[in-house]
XYZ file of C-alpha atoms in Angstrom:
389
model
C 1.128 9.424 -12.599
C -1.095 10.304 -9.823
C -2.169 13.961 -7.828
C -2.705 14.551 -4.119
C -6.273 13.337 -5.209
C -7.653 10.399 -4.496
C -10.317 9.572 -7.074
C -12.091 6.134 -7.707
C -14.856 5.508 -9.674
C -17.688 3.190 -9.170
C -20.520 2.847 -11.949
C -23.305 4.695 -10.532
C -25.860 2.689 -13.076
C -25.216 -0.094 -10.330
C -26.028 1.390 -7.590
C -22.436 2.610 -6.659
C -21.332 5.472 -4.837
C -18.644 7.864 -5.706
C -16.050 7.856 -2.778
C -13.207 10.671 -2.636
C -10.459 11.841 -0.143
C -10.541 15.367 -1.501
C -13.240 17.578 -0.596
C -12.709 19.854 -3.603
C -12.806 17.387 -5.981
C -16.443 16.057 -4.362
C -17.181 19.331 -4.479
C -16.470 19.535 -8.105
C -18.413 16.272 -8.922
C -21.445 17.222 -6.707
C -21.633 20.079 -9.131
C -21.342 17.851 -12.275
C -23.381 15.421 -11.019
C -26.406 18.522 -10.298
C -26.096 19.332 -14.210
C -29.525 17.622 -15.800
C -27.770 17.389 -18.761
C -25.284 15.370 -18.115
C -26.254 11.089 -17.684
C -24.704 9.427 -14.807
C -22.409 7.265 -17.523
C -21.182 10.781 -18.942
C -20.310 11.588 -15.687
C -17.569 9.244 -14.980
C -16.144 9.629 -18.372
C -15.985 13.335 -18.386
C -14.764 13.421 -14.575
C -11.953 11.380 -16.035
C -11.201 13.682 -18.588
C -10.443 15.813 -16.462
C -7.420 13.872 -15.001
C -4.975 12.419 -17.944
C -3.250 9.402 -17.038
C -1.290 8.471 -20.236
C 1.595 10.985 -20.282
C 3.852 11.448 -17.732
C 7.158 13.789 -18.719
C 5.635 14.476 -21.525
C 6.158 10.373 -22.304
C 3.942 8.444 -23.541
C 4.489 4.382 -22.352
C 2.834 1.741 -25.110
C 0.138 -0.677 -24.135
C 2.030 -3.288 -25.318
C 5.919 -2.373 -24.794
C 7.869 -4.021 -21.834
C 8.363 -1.537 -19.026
C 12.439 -1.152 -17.965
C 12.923 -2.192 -14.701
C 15.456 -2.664 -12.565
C 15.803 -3.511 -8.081
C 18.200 -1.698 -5.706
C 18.848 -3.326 -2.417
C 18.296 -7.145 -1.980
C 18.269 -7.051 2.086
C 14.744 -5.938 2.765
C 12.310 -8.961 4.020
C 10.171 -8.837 1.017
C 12.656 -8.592 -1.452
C 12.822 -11.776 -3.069
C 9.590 -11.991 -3.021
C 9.338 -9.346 -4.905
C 11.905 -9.892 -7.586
C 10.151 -13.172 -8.067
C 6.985 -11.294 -8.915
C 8.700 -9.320 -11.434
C 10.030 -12.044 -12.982
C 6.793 -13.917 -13.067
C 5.737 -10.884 -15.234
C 7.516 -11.145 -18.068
C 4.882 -9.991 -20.375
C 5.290 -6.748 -18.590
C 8.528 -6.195 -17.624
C 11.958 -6.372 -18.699
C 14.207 -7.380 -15.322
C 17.575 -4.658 -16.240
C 19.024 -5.529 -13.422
C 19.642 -5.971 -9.621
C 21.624 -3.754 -7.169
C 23.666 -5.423 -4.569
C 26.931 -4.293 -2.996
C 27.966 -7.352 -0.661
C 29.762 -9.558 -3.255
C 29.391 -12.387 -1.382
C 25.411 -11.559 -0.064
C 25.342 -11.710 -4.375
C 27.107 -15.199 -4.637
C 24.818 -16.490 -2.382
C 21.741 -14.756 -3.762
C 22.576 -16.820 -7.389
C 22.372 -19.921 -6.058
C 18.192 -19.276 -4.994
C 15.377 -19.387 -7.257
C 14.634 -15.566 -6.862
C 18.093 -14.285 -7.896
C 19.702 -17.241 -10.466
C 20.672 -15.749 -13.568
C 20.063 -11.991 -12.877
C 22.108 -9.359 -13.939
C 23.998 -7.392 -10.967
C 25.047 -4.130 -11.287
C 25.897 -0.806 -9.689
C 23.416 1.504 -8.847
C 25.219 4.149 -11.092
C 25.118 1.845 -14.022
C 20.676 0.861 -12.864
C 19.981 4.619 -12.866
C 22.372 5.262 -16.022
C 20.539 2.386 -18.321
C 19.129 3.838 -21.411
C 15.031 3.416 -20.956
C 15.164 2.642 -17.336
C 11.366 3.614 -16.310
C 11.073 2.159 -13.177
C 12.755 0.692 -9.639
C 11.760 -1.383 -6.941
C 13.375 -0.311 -3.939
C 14.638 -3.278 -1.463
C 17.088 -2.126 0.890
C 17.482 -2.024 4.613
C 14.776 0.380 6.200
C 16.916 2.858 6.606
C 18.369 3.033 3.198
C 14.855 2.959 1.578
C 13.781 6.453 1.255
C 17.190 8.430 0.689
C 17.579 5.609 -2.586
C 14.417 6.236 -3.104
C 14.845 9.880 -3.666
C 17.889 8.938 -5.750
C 15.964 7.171 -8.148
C 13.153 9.698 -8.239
C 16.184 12.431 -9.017
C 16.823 10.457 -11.924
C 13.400 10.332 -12.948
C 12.527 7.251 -12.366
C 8.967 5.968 -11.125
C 9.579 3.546 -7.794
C 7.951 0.861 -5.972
C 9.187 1.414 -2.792
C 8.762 -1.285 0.192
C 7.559 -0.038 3.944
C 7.825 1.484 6.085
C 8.709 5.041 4.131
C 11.757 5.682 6.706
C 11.811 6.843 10.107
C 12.140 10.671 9.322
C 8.647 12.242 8.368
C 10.194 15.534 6.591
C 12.727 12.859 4.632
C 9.870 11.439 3.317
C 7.590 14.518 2.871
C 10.642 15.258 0.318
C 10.896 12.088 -1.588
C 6.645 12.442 -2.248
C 7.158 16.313 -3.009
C 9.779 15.573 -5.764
C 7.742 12.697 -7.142
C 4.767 14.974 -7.598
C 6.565 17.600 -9.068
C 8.172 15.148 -11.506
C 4.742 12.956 -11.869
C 6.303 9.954 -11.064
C 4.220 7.296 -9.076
C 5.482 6.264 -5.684
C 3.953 2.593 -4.725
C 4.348 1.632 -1.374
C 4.942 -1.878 -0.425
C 1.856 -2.064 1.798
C 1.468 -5.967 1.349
C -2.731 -5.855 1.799
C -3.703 -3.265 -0.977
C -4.233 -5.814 -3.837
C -5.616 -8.814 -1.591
C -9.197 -9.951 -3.036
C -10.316 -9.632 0.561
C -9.491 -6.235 0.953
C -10.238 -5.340 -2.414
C -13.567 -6.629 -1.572
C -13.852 -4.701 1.877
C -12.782 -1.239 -0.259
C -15.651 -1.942 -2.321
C -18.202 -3.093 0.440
C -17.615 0.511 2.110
C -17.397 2.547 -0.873
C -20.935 1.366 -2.120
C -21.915 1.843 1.595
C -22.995 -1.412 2.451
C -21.930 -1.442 6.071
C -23.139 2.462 6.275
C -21.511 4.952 8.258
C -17.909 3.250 9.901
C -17.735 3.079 13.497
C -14.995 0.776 14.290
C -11.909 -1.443 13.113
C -10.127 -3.406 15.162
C -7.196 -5.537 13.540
C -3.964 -7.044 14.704
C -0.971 -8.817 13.193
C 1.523 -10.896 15.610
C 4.172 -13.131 15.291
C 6.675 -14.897 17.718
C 10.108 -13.011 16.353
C 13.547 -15.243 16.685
C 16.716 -12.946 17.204
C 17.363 -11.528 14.298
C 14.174 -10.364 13.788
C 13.931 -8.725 17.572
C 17.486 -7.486 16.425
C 15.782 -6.089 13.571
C 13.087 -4.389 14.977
C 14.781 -2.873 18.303
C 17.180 -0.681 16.078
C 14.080 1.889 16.148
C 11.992 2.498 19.468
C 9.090 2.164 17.472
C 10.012 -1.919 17.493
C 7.442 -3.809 16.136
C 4.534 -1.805 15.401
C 7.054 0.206 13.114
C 7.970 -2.775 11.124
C 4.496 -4.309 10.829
C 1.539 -1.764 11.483
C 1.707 0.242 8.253
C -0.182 -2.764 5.953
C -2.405 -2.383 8.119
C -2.471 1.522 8.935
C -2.529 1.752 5.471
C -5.929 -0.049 4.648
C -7.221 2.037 7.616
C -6.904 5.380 6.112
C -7.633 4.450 2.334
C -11.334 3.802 3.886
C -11.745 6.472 6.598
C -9.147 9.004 5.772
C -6.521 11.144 8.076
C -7.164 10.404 12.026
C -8.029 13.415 14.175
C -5.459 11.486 17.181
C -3.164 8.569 17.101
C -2.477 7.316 20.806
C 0.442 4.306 21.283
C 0.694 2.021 23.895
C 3.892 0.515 24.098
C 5.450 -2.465 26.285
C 8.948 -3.995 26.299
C 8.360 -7.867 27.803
C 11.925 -9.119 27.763
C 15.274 -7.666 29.041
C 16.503 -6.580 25.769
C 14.308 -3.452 25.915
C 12.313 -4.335 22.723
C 9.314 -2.728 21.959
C 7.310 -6.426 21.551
C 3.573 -5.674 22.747
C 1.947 -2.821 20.997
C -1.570 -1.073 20.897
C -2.190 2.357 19.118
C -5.665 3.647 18.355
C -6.480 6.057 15.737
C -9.536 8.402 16.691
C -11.584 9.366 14.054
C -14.617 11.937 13.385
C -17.231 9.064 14.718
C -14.886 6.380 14.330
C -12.216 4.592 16.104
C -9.434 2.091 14.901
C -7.574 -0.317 16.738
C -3.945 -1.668 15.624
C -2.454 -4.429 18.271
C 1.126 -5.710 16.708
C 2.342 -8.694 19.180
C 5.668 -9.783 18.594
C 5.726 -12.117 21.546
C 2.962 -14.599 19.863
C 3.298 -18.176 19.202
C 0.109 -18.020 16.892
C 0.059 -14.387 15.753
C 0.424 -15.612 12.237
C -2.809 -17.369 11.945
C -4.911 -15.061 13.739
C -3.869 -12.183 12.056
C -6.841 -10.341 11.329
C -8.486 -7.289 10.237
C -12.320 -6.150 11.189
C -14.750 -3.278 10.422
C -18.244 -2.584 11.261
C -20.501 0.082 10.105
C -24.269 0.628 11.728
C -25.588 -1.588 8.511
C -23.036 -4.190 8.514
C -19.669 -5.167 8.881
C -16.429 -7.723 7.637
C -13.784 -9.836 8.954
C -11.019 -11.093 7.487
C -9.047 -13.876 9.705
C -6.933 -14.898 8.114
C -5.754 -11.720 7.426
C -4.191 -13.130 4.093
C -6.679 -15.898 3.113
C -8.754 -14.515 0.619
C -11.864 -15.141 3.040
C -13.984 -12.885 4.334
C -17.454 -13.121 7.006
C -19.704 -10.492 5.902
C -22.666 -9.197 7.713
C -25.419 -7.114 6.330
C -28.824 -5.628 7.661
C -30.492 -6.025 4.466
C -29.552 -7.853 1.017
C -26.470 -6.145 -0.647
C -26.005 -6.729 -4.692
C -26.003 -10.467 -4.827
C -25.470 -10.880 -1.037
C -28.301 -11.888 0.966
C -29.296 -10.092 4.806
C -27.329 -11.722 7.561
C -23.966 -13.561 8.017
C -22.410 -15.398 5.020
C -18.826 -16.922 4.510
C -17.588 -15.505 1.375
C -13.911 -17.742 -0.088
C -12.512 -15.383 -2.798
C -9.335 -17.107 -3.150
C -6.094 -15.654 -3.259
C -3.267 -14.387 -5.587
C 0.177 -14.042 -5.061
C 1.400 -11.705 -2.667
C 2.936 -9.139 -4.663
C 1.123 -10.312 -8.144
C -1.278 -7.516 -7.994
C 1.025 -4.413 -6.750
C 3.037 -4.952 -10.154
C 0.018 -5.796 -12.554
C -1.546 -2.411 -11.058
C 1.570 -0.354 -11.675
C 1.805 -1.866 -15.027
C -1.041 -0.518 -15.845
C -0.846 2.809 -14.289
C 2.653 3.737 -16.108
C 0.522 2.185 -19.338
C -1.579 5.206 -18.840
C -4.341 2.673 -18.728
C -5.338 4.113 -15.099
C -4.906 6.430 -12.268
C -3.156 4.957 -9.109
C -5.359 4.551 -6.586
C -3.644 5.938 -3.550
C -2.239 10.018 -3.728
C 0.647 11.231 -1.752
C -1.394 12.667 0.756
C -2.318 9.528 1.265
C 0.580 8.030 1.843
C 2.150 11.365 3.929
C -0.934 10.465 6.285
C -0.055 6.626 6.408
C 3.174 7.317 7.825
C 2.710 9.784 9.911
C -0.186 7.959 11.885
C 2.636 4.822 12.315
C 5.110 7.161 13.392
C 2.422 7.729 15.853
C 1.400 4.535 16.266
C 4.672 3.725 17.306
C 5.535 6.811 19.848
C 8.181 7.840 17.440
C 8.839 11.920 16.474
C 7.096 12.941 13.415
C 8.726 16.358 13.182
């Protein structure tokens, strides 16, 4: 269960800030936090009061009780990847069931490591099970969002992969009936749960790097044929398929750009878009997003960079776990200048379906509203010189 506001909490006894999308509700805890009566610690505990997490239908989910789940669609390019991580949970989950039409893409499928000895079924009989709670949606990109609102319809809460469709008022729809239903939508933004990232969030939450002037990030790759295939059935090519992990991260730290401005080239004869540049304009920031599809090394020098006028982090590469932070004064346990910080890494989906365990456990709010994610894909509609009306 989540609201169109973004709230996270940072102790304040540690020097923390409070960071929040929503101007009302900072407005709302600026007040609180004026009260003299009222200890910082009370603070957090009452502000979350305020905002139950536990019930959603007027259901209750155990702490301890496997949550249903079941996958529709097995042709999306993180698909296995994510069954595998559902699987790997079995503590939390109970696997239903996997949707997939092509008999023989399903032969095939039982024969790998991600798919032996699943159940297949319809997506009738996924959406009829008794207890069903929740679906990871897997499908082509253009089948994601209308399944998507199919499973929302039948009240289910979804993980749903990127990017949310090519249609912005399709997807406007599938976010307005989840939040009248309060039913969690996770997107399938691959960076959100990366110790890295999670440790960038933090750095600029708690202000270490002060006030954000730029990011500048990029993710390449050399694409064979069926991935160029792929990516030239929409004229956003490339930047459509790839920008929105890191689009994504982008707005969770400096909000809704004021401009999004694409640059677009199409290198070969097939009339791809390949070689992409968009930047985002902000209030006294700007962001940079260059997607190369024409790269022999994109993959290792994928990237992701932001600077403040106190400090700033990289992360290359952009899925290592490491990250090259400088400050302008010591920071918590950090010291003033450069350092080289390894924080290891997880599996790639791990930590999207730990997190959403524990949000439809009522053990926390989700982290990112659907405003947030409405604003995510318009600016990579944007990004990719592709309608957004």
């Amino acid at each position: 269960m989540r609201s169109r506001t973004s709230l996270e909490f940072i102790d304040l006894s540690a020097g923390g800030v409070l960071f929040c999308q929503d101007r009302w509700a900072w407005q709302r805890m600026n007040k609180a936090r004026a009260r003299p009566s009222m200890n910082r610690r009370a603070f957090i505990f009452s502000s979350m009061a305020a905002f139950p997490v536990a019930s959603v239908l007027g259901q209750t989910f155990s702490n301890n009780a496997k949550i249903r789940i079941g996958q529709i669609g097995t042709r999306h390019a993180h698909a296995s990847g994510k069954i595998k991580a559902i699987r790997a949970q079995s503590g939390a989950y109970e696997l239903i069931g996997v949707v997939e039409p092509d008999l023989k893409r399903r032969r095939r499928l039982s024969e790998t490591n991600a798919y032996r000895g699943v159940n297949w079924m319809t997506e009738e009989e996924l959406l009829g099970t008794k207890g069903l709670q929740a679906v990871a949606v897997e499908t082509e990109v253009a089948e994601l969002v209308p399944t998507g609102i199919r499973c929302i319809e039948a009240g289910m809460h979804i993980h749903l992969d990127k990017p949310g469709g090519d249609s912005l008022p399709l997807f406007r729809e599938l976010l307005d009936k989840a939040e009248a239903a309060e039913l969690t939508v996770q997107m399938g933004y691959m960076l959100r749960y990366n110790r890295a990232f999670q440790f960038m969030y933090r750095a600029v939450r708690d202000g270490w790097l002060g006030r954000i002037m730029e990011i500048d990030c990029m993710m390449g790759k050399l694409a064979n044929e069926d991935t160029r295939e792929a990516i030239g059935r929409y004229p956003g090519g490339g930047m459509f398929e790839l920008a929105g992990h890191v689009v994504d991260s982008i707005i969770h730290m400096l909000g809704k750009p004021r401009s999004v401005r694409p640059f677009t080239h199409r290198t070969q004869s097939d009339g791809i878009a390949d070689n992409q540049l968009a930047v985002l304009d902000f209030v006294d920031a700007t962001a940079t997003v260059r997607i190369n599809h024409r790269d022999p090394f994109g993959f290792p020098r994928r990237r992701f960079q932001v600077a403040g006028d106190k400090g700033a982090i990289e992360i290359q590469q952009l899925e290592s776990g490491d990250v090259t932070l400088y400050l302008d004064e010591p920071r918590g346990s950090y010291k003033k200048g450069v350092q080289e910080i390894a924080l290891g890494k997880d599996g790639r989906y791990d930590g999207k379906f730990k997190d959403l365990a524990r949000v439809l456990r009522g053990k926390k709010r989700f982290d990112w509203s659907y405003e947030h994610d409405l604003n995510v894909q318009e600016a990579l509609l944007l990004a990719s010189g592709m309608p957004t009306g």
